[in-house]
């Protein structure tokens, strides 16, 4: 459900919430139900404290629950602690080494910690497990952009099947290319087709374009739409360069996230061509 958008996403979350509530009413000690509710609190309600409580309860009930461990890991990343997230995700992968989602989040958090080579390896593992995942292909393209590999990022983005994440990956990859017309056209297409489903990702593209005003405009739209992508904020290579902007602190306060640790090592800067 987190990779859907608009009304489709809201319907999926509503069904998931009803199922989790029904399961917990039937059996309050069902670990899987606590994981499901924790995921909803994390991804849909932005209730970080409540999500942590449910994940922790699931692990109390079943210490080997890889989904609960993964949930805690993604929550750690959301709170700006990628190194902590990495350790937890590795535990989750040890439980289920063929889970592509765990490999994706390992790659994302490794990149946030500045470990780009390992990040790319993890993302390629996610793709190997689910070759048609446009979501993981977009993740690989992001890492390649961070590594300054514009041509490779574009080639990766072009591999995906038609869909929202392919459009997003192409829009990002083209921003670091030399064709200004193509950059602008890709962003225009993304906005036209994904205005409701991907406001956070549109903000990311504006961040890469060094357009702070539109970046914060689209972050506000993402919050209004309760876009789950907001959870990337404190590990996002295209958003974190603006952490010294007063609007960043105001946005963090509004959504209940802490400001990034000023002493933490930042991910490598991303350089886009001038507009």
C-alpha positions as protocol buffer text, in pm:
chain_id: "A"
residue {
  index: 1
  type: UNK
  ca { x: 0 y: 0 z: 0 }
}
residue {
  index: 2
  type: UNK
  ca { x: 286 y: 241 z: 69 }
}
residue {
  index: 3
  type: UNK
  ca { x: 385 y: 228 z: -299 }
}
residue {
  index: 4
  type: UNK
  ca { x: 38 y: 314 z: -428 }
}
residue {
  index: 5
  type: UNK
  ca { x: -101 y: 664 z: -452 }
}
residue {
  index: 6
  type: UNK
  ca { x: -414 y: 875 z: -414 }
}
residue {
  index: 7
  type: UNK
  ca { x: -747 y: 703 z: -359 }
}
residue {
  index: 8
  type: UNK
  ca { x: -603 y: 360 z: -434 }
}
residue {
  index: 9
  type: UNK
  ca { x: -360 y: 403 z: -148 }
}
residue {
  index: 10
  type: UNK
  ca { x: -623 y: 529 z: 96 }
}
residue {
  index: 11
  type: UNK
  ca { x: -848 y: 231 z: 19 }
}
residue {
  index: 12
  type: UNK
  ca { x: -562 y: -14 z: 71 }
}
residue {
  index: 13
  type: UNK
  ca { x: -473 y: 143 z: 406 }
}
residue {
  index: 14
  type: UNK
  ca { x: -838 y: 142 z: 519 }
}
residue {
  index: 15
  type: UNK
  ca { x: -868 y: -229 z: 443 }
}
residue {
  index: 16
  type: UNK
  ca { x: -540 y: -301 z: 619 }
}
residue {
  index: 17
  type: UNK
  ca { x: -647 y: -104 z: 926 }
}
residue {
  index: 18
  type: UNK
  ca { x: -978 y: -290 z: 948 }
}
residue {
  index: 19
  type: UNK
  ca { x: -801 y: -624 z: 917 }
}
residue {
  index: 20
  type: UNK
  ca { x: -542 y: -537 z: 1184 }
}
residue {
  index: 21
  type: UNK
  ca { x: -808 y: -413 z: 1426 }
}
residue {
  index: 22
  type: UNK
  ca { x: -1016 y: -727 z: 1373 }
}
residue {
  index: 23
  type: UNK
  ca { x: -714 y: -951 z: 1430 }
}
residue {
  index: 24
  type: UNK
  ca { x: -616 y: -774 z: 1752 }
}
residue {
  index: 25
  type: UNK
  ca { x: -970 y: -792 z: 1884 }
}
residue {
  index: 26
  type: UNK
  ca { x: -968 y: -1166 z: 1821 }
}
residue {
  index: 27
  type: UNK
  ca { x: -619 y: -1218 z: 1965 }
}
residue {
  index: 28
  type: UNK
  ca { x: -442 y: -926 z: 2140 }
}
residue {
  index: 29
  type: UNK
  ca { x: -124 y: -1136 z: 2158 }
}
residue {
  index: 30
  type: UNK
  ca { x: -90 y: -1194 z: 1782 }
}
residue {
  index: 31
  type: UNK
  ca { x: 256 y: -1063 z: 1687 }
}
residue {
  index: 32
  type: UNK
  ca { x: 170 y: -1026 z: 1318 }
}
residue {
  index: 33
  type: UNK
  ca { x: -129 y: -807 z: 1401 }
}
residue {
  index: 34
  type: UNK
  ca { x: 89 y: -576 z: 1610 }
}
residue {
  index: 35
  type: UNK
  ca { x: 331 y: -550 z: 1319 }
}
residue {
  index: 36
  type: UNK
  ca { x: 45 y: -466 z: 1084 }
}
residue {
  index: 37
  type: UNK
  ca { x: -88 y: -195 z: 1313 }
}
residue {
  index: 38
  type: UNK
  ca { x: 264 y: -62 z: 1370 }
}
residue {
  index: 39
  type: UNK
  ca { x: 310 y: -32 z: 996 }
}
residue {
  index: 40
  type: UNK
  ca { x: -12 y: 168 z: 967 }
}
residue {
  index: 41
  type: UNK
  ca { x: 87 y: 396 z: 1253 }
}
residue {
  index: 42
  type: UNK
  ca { x: 428 y: 449 z: 1093 }
}
residue {
  index: 43
  type: UNK
  ca { x: 335 y: 487 z: 728 }
}
residue {
  index: 44
  type: UNK
  ca { x: -14 y: 634 z: 741 }
}
residue {
  index: 45
  type: UNK
  ca { x: -62 y: 805 z: 1077 }
}
residue {
  index: 46
  type: UNK
  ca { x: 296 y: 928 z: 1129 }
}
residue {
  index: 47
  type: UNK
  ca { x: 261 y: 816 z: 1490 }
}
residue {
  index: 48
  type: UNK
  ca { x: 624 y: 727 z: 1555 }
}
residue {
  index: 49
  type: UNK
  ca { x: 577 y: 651 z: 1926 }
}
residue {
  index: 50
  type: UNK
  ca { x: 275 y: 429 z: 1868 }
}
residue {
  index: 51
  type: UNK
  ca { x: 449 y: 243 z: 1585 }
}
residue {
  index: 52
  type: UNK
  ca { x: 752 y: 170 z: 1800 }
}
residue {
  index: 53
  type: UNK
  ca { x: 530 y: 38 z: 2080 }
}
residue {
  index: 54
  type: UNK
  ca { x: 357 y: -205 z: 1844 }
}
residue {
  index: 55
  type: UNK
  ca { x: 682 y: -328 z: 1690 }
}
residue {
  index: 56
  type: UNK
  ca { x: 835 y: -378 z: 2033 }
}
residue {
  index: 57
  type: UNK
  ca { x: 526 y: -564 z: 2151 }
}
residue {
  index: 58
  type: UNK
  ca { x: 545 y: -790 z: 1847 }
}
residue {
  index: 59
  type: UNK
  ca { x: 906 y: -874 z: 1929 }
}
residue {
  index: 60
  type: UNK
  ca { x: 813 y: -946 z: 2291 }
}
residue {
  index: 61
  type: UNK
  ca { x: 557 y: -1195 z: 2162 }
}
residue {
  index: 62
  type: UNK
  ca { x: 787 y: -1339 z: 1893 }
}
residue {
  index: 63
  type: UNK
  ca { x: 1155 y: -1239 z: 1916 }
}
residue {
  index: 64
  type: UNK
  ca { x: 1223 y: -1401 z: 1578 }
}
residue {
  index: 65
  type: UNK
  ca { x: 966 y: -1189 z: 1391 }
}
residue {
  index: 66
  type: UNK
  ca { x: 1161 y: -1045 z: 1098 }
}
residue {
  index: 67
  type: UNK
  ca { x: 878 y: -812 z: 997 }
}
residue {
  index: 68
  type: UNK
  ca { x: 880 y: -648 z: 1340 }
}
residue {
  index: 69
  type: UNK
  ca { x: 1257 y: -606 z: 1321 }
}
residue {
  index: 70
  type: UNK
  ca { x: 1224 y: -453 z: 975 }
}
residue {
  index: 71
  type: UNK
  ca { x: 954 y: -220 z: 1105 }
}
residue {
  index: 72
  type: UNK
  ca { x: 1183 y: -97 z: 1381 }
}
residue {
  index: 73
  type: UNK
  ca { x: 1458 y: -49 z: 1125 }
}
residue {
  index: 74
  type: UNK
  ca { x: 1253 y: 168 z: 892 }
}
residue {
  index: 75
  type: UNK
  ca { x: 1133 y: 366 z: 1193 }
}
residue {
  index: 76
  type: UNK
  ca { x: 1496 y: 423 z: 1299 }
}
residue {
  index: 77
  type: UNK
  ca { x: 1571 y: 558 z: 953 }
}
residue {
  index: 78
  type: UNK
  ca { x: 1271 y: 787 z: 968 }
}
residue {
  index: 79
  type: UNK
  ca { x: 1400 y: 930 z: 1294 }
}
residue {
  index: 80
  type: UNK
  ca { x: 1737 y: 1006 z: 1133 }
}
residue {
  index: 81
  type: UNK
  ca { x: 1941 y: 709 z: 1257 }
}
residue {
  index: 82
  type: UNK
  ca { x: 2050 y: 519 z: 945 }
}
residue {
  index: 83
  type: UNK
  ca { x: 2333 y: 332 z: 1117 }
}
residue {
  index: 84
  type: UNK
  ca { x: 2092 y: 193 z: 1374 }
}
residue {
  index: 85
  type: UNK
  ca { x: 1853 y: 105 z: 1092 }
}
residue {
  index: 86
  type: UNK
  ca { x: 2129 y: -82 z: 907 }
}
residue {
  index: 87
  type: UNK
  ca { x: 2196 y: -311 z: 1203 }
}
residue {
  index: 88
  type: UNK
  ca { x: 1828 y: -391 z: 1245 }
}
residue {
  index: 89
  type: UNK
  ca { x: 1774 y: -456 z: 875 }
}
residue {
  index: 90
  type: UNK
  ca { x: 2066 y: -697 z: 867 }
}
residue {
  index: 91
  type: UNK
  ca { x: 1894 y: -890 z: 1146 }
}
residue {
  index: 92
  type: UNK
  ca { x: 1574 y: -894 z: 943 }
}
residue {
  index: 93
  type: UNK
  ca { x: 1757 y: -1019 z: 633 }
}
residue {
  index: 94
  type: UNK
  ca { x: 1915 y: -1296 z: 839 }
}
residue {
  index: 95
  type: UNK
  ca { x: 1560 y: -1413 z: 914 }
}
residue {
  index: 96
  type: UNK
  ca { x: 1445 y: -1386 z: 552 }
}
residue {
  index: 97
  type: UNK
  ca { x: 1734 y: -1338 z: 306 }
}
residue {
  index: 98
  type: UNK
  ca { x: 1500 y: -1337 z: 7 }
}
residue {
  index: 99
  type: UNK
  ca { x: 1293 y: -1038 z: 118 }
}
residue {
  index: 100
  type: UNK
  ca { x: 1345 y: -773 z: -148 }
}
residue {
  index: 101
  type: UNK
  ca { x: 1195 y: -501 z: 69 }
}
residue {
  index: 102
  type: UNK
  ca { x: 1458 y: -554 z: 338 }
}
residue {
  index: 103
  type: UNK
  ca { x: 1733 y: -534 z: 76 }
}
residue {
  index: 104
  type: UNK
  ca { x: 1584 y: -211 z: -57 }
}
residue {
  index: 105
  type: UNK
  ca { x: 1577 y: -45 z: 284 }
}
residue {
  index: 106
  type: UNK
  ca { x: 1926 y: -170 z: 358 }
}
residue {
  index: 107
  type: UNK
  ca { x: 2044 y: 1 z: 39 }
}
residue {
  index: 108
  type: UNK
  ca { x: 1858 y: 322 z: 121 }
}
residue {
  index: 109
  type: UNK
  ca { x: 2001 y: 349 z: 472 }
}
residue {
  index: 110
  type: UNK
  ca { x: 2352 y: 252 z: 364 }
}
residue {
  index: 111
  type: UNK
  ca { x: 2336 y: 537 z: 113 }
}
residue {
  index: 112
  type: UNK
  ca { x: 2214 y: 772 z: 386 }
}
residue {
  index: 113
  type: UNK
  ca { x: 2517 y: 669 z: 591 }
}
residue {
  index: 114
  type: UNK
  ca { x: 2748 y: 749 z: 299 }
}
residue {
  index: 115
  type: UNK
  ca { x: 2828 y: 384 z: 219 }
}
residue {
  index: 116
  type: UNK
  ca { x: 2735 y: 411 z: -146 }
}
residue {
  index: 117
  type: UNK
  ca { x: 2914 y: 106 z: -285 }
}
residue {
  index: 118
  type: UNK
  ca { x: 2751 y: -124 z: -31 }
}
residue {
  index: 119
  type: UNK
  ca { x: 2423 y: 56 z: -89 }
}
residue {
  index: 120
  type: UNK
  ca { x: 2435 y: -21 z: -459 }
}
residue {
  index: 121
  type: UNK
  ca { x: 2510 y: -387 z: -389 }
}
residue {
  index: 122
  type: UNK
  ca { x: 2208 y: -412 z: -157 }
}
residue {
  index: 123
  type: UNK
  ca { x: 1980 y: -240 z: -409 }
}
residue {
  index: 124
  type: UNK
  ca { x: 2098 y: -471 z: -687 }
}
residue {
  index: 125
  type: UNK
  ca { x: 2017 y: -762 z: -461 }
}
residue {
  index: 126
  type: UNK
  ca { x: 1663 y: -628 z: -422 }
}
residue {
  index: 127
  type: UNK
  ca { x: 1634 y: -606 z: -800 }
}
residue {
  index: 128
  type: UNK
  ca { x: 1773 y: -957 z: -846 }
}
residue {
  index: 129
  type: UNK
  ca { x: 1502 y: -1086 z: -613 }
}
residue {
  index: 130
  type: UNK
  ca { x: 1222 y: -893 z: -789 }
}
residue {
  index: 131
  type: UNK
  ca { x: 1355 y: -795 z: -1135 }
}
residue {
  index: 132
  type: UNK
  ca { x: 1042 y: -606 z: -1244 }
}
residue {
  index: 133
  type: UNK
  ca { x: 1031 y: -381 z: -935 }
}
residue {
  index: 134
  type: UNK
  ca { x: 1027 y: -24 z: -1066 }
}
residue {
  index: 135
  type: UNK
  ca { x: 1051 y: 85 z: -701 }
}
residue {
  index: 136
  type: UNK
  ca { x: 1389 y: -82 z: -651 }
}
residue {
  index: 137
  type: UNK
  ca { x: 1509 y: 39 z: -992 }
}
residue {
  index: 138
  type: UNK
  ca { x: 1427 y: 392 z: -881 }
}
residue {
  index: 139
  type: UNK
  ca { x: 1626 y: 326 z: -564 }
}
residue {
  index: 140
  type: UNK
  ca { x: 1927 y: 216 z: -766 }
}
residue {
  index: 141
  type: UNK
  ca { x: 1901 y: 522 z: -990 }
}
residue {
  index: 142
  type: UNK
  ca { x: 1903 y: 745 z: -681 }
}
residue {
  index: 143
  type: UNK
  ca { x: 2222 y: 580 z: -555 }
}
residue {
  index: 144
  type: UNK
  ca { x: 2384 y: 618 z: -897 }
}
residue {
  index: 145
  type: UNK
  ca { x: 2294 y: 987 z: -898 }
}
residue {
  index: 146
  type: UNK
  ca { x: 2460 y: 1018 z: -557 }
}
residue {
  index: 147
  type: UNK
  ca { x: 2769 y: 851 z: -701 }
}
residue {
  index: 148
  type: UNK
  ca { x: 2776 y: 1101 z: -988 }
}
residue {
  index: 149
  type: UNK
  ca { x: 2691 y: 837 z: -1248 }
}
residue {
  index: 150
  type: UNK
  ca { x: 2437 y: 1027 z: -1457 }
}
residue {
  index: 151
  type: UNK
  ca { x: 2439 y: 796 z: -1761 }
}
residue {
  index: 152
  type: UNK
  ca { x: 2407 y: 484 z: -1547 }
}
residue {
  index: 153
  type: UNK
  ca { x: 2118 y: 640 z: -1353 }
}
residue {
  index: 154
  type: UNK
  ca { x: 1933 y: 720 z: -1674 }
}
residue {
  index: 155
  type: UNK
  ca { x: 1988 y: 369 z: -1810 }
}
residue {
  index: 156
  type: UNK
  ca { x: 1856 y: 221 z: -1484 }
}
residue {
  index: 157
  type: UNK
  ca { x: 1550 y: 448 z: -1485 }
}
residue {
  index: 158
  type: UNK
  ca { x: 1468 y: 346 z: -1842 }
}
residue {
  index: 159
  type: UNK
  ca { x: 1461 y: -23 z: -1746 }
}
residue {
  index: 160
  type: UNK
  ca { x: 1146 y: -1 z: -1542 }
}
residue {
  index: 161
  type: UNK
  ca { x: 800 y: -89 z: -1669 }
}
residue {
  index: 162
  type: UNK
  ca { x: 573 y: 210 z: -1734 }
}
residue {
  index: 163
  type: UNK
  ca { x: 439 y: 346 z: -1408 }
}
residue {
  index: 164
  type: UNK
  ca { x: 473 y: 612 z: -1141 }
}
residue {
  index: 165
  type: UNK
  ca { x: 813 y: 504 z: -1007 }
}
residue {
  index: 166
  type: UNK
  ca { x: 962 y: 487 z: -1356 }
}
residue {
  index: 167
  type: UNK
  ca { x: 839 y: 840 z: -1424 }
}
residue {
  index: 168
  type: UNK
  ca { x: 993 y: 954 z: -1097 }
}
residue {
  index: 169
  type: UNK
  ca { x: 1325 y: 780 z: -1166 }
}
residue {
  index: 170
  type: UNK
  ca { x: 1342 y: 930 z: -1515 }
}
residue {
  index: 171
  type: UNK
  ca { x: 1263 y: 1277 z: -1382 }
}
residue {
  index: 172
  type: UNK
  ca { x: 1546 y: 1248 z: -1130 }
}
residue {
  index: 173
  type: UNK
  ca { x: 1799 y: 1099 z: -1369 }
}
residue {
  index: 174
  type: UNK
  ca { x: 1735 y: 1363 z: -1633 }
}
residue {
  index: 175
  type: UNK
  ca { x: 1797 y: 1642 z: -1382 }
}
residue {
  index: 176
  type: UNK
  ca { x: 2166 y: 1550 z: -1373 }
}
residue {
  index: 177
  type: UNK
  ca { x: 2193 y: 1534 z: -1751 }
}
residue {
  index: 178
  type: UNK
  ca { x: 2284 y: 1809 z: -1996 }
}
residue {
  index: 179
  type: UNK
  ca { x: 1951 y: 1837 z: -2178 }
}
residue {
  index: 180
  type: UNK
  ca { x: 1760 y: 2118 z: -2011 }
}
residue {
  index: 181
  type: UNK
  ca { x: 1452 y: 2066 z: -2226 }
}
residue {
  index: 182
  type: UNK
  ca { x: 1439 y: 1697 z: -2130 }
}
residue {
  index: 183
  type: UNK
  ca { x: 1480 y: 1786 z: -1761 }
}
residue {
  index: 184
  type: UNK
  ca { x: 1191 y: 2028 z: -1769 }
}
residue {
  index: 185
  type: UNK
  ca { x: 969 y: 1795 z: -1974 }
}
residue {
  index: 186
  type: UNK
  ca { x: 1026 y: 1502 z: -1738 }
}
residue {
  index: 187
  type: UNK
  ca { x: 928 y: 1711 z: -1436 }
}
residue {
  index: 188
  type: UNK
  ca { x: 621 y: 1846 z: -1616 }
}
residue {
  index: 189
  type: UNK
  ca { x: 514 y: 1490 z: -1699 }
}
residue {
  index: 190
  type: UNK
  ca { x: 569 y: 1374 z: -1341 }
}
residue {
  index: 191
  type: UNK
  ca { x: 357 y: 1657 z: -1203 }
}
residue {
  index: 192
  type: UNK
  ca { x: 82 y: 1606 z: -1461 }
}
residue {
  index: 193
  type: UNK
  ca { x: 53 y: 1233 z: -1395 }
}
residue {
  index: 194
  type: UNK
  ca { x: 147 y: 1202 z: -1026 }
}
residue {
  index: 195
  type: UNK
  ca { x: 27 y: 1525 z: -866 }
}
residue {
  index: 196
  type: UNK
  ca { x: -194 y: 1334 z: -621 }
}
residue {
  index: 197
  type: UNK
  ca { x: 11 y: 1020 z: -568 }
}
residue {
  index: 198
  type: UNK
  ca { x: 371 y: 1147 z: -547 }
}
residue {
  index: 199
  type: UNK
  ca { x: 390 y: 1500 z: -405 }
}
residue {
  index: 200
  type: UNK
  ca { x: 687 y: 1402 z: -189 }
}
residue {
  index: 201
  type: UNK
  ca { x: 877 y: 1265 z: -487 }
}
residue {
  index: 202
  type: UNK
  ca { x: 803 y: 1583 z: -680 }
}
residue {
  index: 203
  type: UNK
  ca { x: 959 y: 1772 z: -388 }
}
residue {
  index: 204
  type: UNK
  ca { x: 1267 y: 1552 z: -423 }
}
residue {
  index: 205
  type: UNK
  ca { x: 1305 y: 1646 z: -788 }
}
residue {
  index: 206
  type: UNK
  ca { x: 1283 y: 2014 z: -700 }
}
residue {
  index: 207
  type: UNK
  ca { x: 1546 y: 1955 z: -433 }
}
residue {
  index: 208
  type: UNK
  ca { x: 1778 y: 1809 z: -694 }
}
residue {
  index: 209
  type: UNK
  ca { x: 1703 y: 2108 z: -917 }
}
residue {
  index: 210
  type: UNK
  ca { x: 1811 y: 2340 z: -633 }
}
residue {
  index: 211
  type: UNK
  ca { x: 1468 y: 2505 z: -628 }
}
residue {
  index: 212
  type: UNK
  ca { x: 1408 y: 2550 z: -255 }
}
residue {
  index: 213
  type: UNK
  ca { x: 1082 y: 2740 z: -286 }
}
residue {
  index: 214
  type: UNK
  ca { x: 913 y: 2467 z: -488 }
}
residue {
  index: 215
  type: UNK
  ca { x: 1076 y: 2200 z: -271 }
}
residue {
  index: 216
  type: UNK
  ca { x: 906 y: 2331 z: 42 }
}
residue {
  index: 217
  type: UNK
  ca { x: 582 y: 2400 z: -145 }
}
residue {
  index: 218
  type: UNK
  ca { x: 563 y: 2034 z: -248 }
}
residue {
  index: 219
  type: UNK
  ca { x: 666 y: 1912 z: 97 }
}
residue {
  index: 220
  type: UNK
  ca { x: 364 y: 2097 z: 234 }
}
residue {
  index: 221
  type: UNK
  ca { x: 147 y: 1935 z: -33 }
}
residue {
  index: 222
  type: UNK
  ca { x: 293 y: 1597 z: 62 }
}
residue {
  index: 223
  type: UNK
  ca { x: 198 y: 1654 z: 425 }
}
residue {
  index: 224
  type: UNK
  ca { x: -153 y: 1765 z: 330 }
}
residue {
  index: 225
  type: UNK
  ca { x: -190 y: 1442 z: 133 }
}
residue {
  index: 226
  type: UNK
  ca { x: -24 y: 1240 z: 412 }
}
residue {
  index: 227
  type: UNK
  ca { x: 220 y: 1102 z: 155 }
}
residue {
  index: 228
  type: UNK
  ca { x: 415 y: 813 z: 318 }
}
residue {
  index: 229
  type: UNK
  ca { x: 724 y: 933 z: 136 }
}
residue {
  index: 230
  type: UNK
  ca { x: 761 y: 1199 z: 404 }
}
residue {
  index: 231
  type: UNK
  ca { x: 923 y: 931 z: 619 }
}
residue {
  index: 232
  type: UNK
  ca { x: 1233 y: 953 z: 397 }
}
residue {
  index: 233
  type: UNK
  ca { x: 1296 y: 1313 z: 499 }
}
residue {
  index: 234
  type: UNK
  ca { x: 1584 y: 1266 z: 743 }
}
residue {
  index: 235
  type: UNK
  ca { x: 1771 y: 1023 z: 518 }
}
residue {
  index: 236
  type: UNK
  ca { x: 1696 y: 1187 z: 183 }
}
residue {
  index: 237
  type: UNK
  ca { x: 1995 y: 1301 z: -27 }
}
residue {
  index: 238
  type: UNK
  ca { x: 1782 y: 1550 z: -219 }
}
residue {
  index: 239
  type: UNK
  ca { x: 1612 y: 1707 z: 84 }
}
residue {
  index: 240
  type: UNK
  ca { x: 1879 y: 1709 z: 356 }
}
residue {
  index: 241
  type: UNK
  ca { x: 2096 y: 1969 z: 177 }
}
residue {
  index: 242
  type: UNK
  ca { x: 1826 y: 2218 z: 283 }
}
residue {
  index: 243
  type: UNK
  ca { x: 1838 y: 2134 z: 654 }
}
residue {
  index: 244
  type: UNK
  ca { x: 1982 y: 2478 z: 735 }
}
residue {
  index: 245
  type: UNK
  ca { x: 1682 y: 2649 z: 577 }
}
residue {
  index: 246
  type: UNK
  ca { x: 1444 y: 2765 z: 856 }
}
residue {
  index: 247
  type: UNK
  ca { x: 1157 y: 2607 z: 662 }
}
residue {
  index: 248
  type: UNK
  ca { x: 1316 y: 2265 z: 714 }
}
residue {
  index: 249
  type: UNK
  ca { x: 1306 y: 2297 z: 1093 }
}
residue {
  index: 250
  type: UNK
  ca { x: 949 y: 2422 z: 1076 }
}
residue {
  index: 251
  type: UNK
  ca { x: 846 y: 2127 z: 861 }
}
residue {
  index: 252
  type: UNK
  ca { x: 1014 y: 1876 z: 1093 }
}
residue {
  index: 253
  type: UNK
  ca { x: 829 y: 2027 z: 1387 }
}
residue {
  index: 254
  type: UNK
  ca { x: 498 y: 2012 z: 1202 }
}
residue {
  index: 255
  type: UNK
  ca { x: 530 y: 1642 z: 1122 }
}
residue {
  index: 256
  type: UNK
  ca { x: 682 y: 1541 z: 1454 }
}
residue {
  index: 257
  type: UNK
  ca { x: 1032 y: 1450 z: 1338 }
}
residue {
  index: 258
  type: UNK
  ca { x: 1353 y: 1564 z: 1509 }
}
residue {
  index: 259
  type: UNK
  ca { x: 1603 y: 1788 z: 1338 }
}
residue {
  index: 260
  type: UNK
  ca { x: 1900 y: 1595 z: 1193 }
}
residue {
  index: 261
  type: UNK
  ca { x: 2205 y: 1548 z: 1411 }
}
residue {
  index: 262
  type: UNK
  ca { x: 2439 y: 1830 z: 1311 }
}
residue {
  index: 263
  type: UNK
  ca { x: 2738 y: 1616 z: 1409 }
}
residue {
  index: 264
  type: UNK
  ca { x: 2638 y: 1323 z: 1190 }
}
residue {
  index: 265
  type: UNK
  ca { x: 2834 y: 1257 z: 871 }
}
residue {
  index: 266
  type: UNK
  ca { x: 2615 y: 1371 z: 581 }
}
residue {
  index: 267
  type: UNK
  ca { x: 2561 y: 1164 z: 270 }
}
residue {
  index: 268
  type: UNK
  ca { x: 2767 y: 1278 z: -29 }
}
residue {
  index: 269
  type: UNK
  ca { x: 2631 y: 1592 z: -189 }
}
residue {
  index: 270
  type: UNK
  ca { x: 2444 y: 1565 z: -516 }
}
residue {
  index: 271
  type: UNK
  ca { x: 2533 y: 1815 z: -784 }
}
residue {
  index: 272
  type: UNK
  ca { x: 2284 y: 1896 z: -1058 }
}
residue {
  index: 273
  type: UNK
  ca { x: 2344 y: 2118 z: -1359 }
}
residue {
  index: 274
  type: UNK
  ca { x: 2245 y: 2479 z: -1322 }
}
residue {
  index: 275
  type: UNK
  ca { x: 1890 y: 2554 z: -1442 }
}
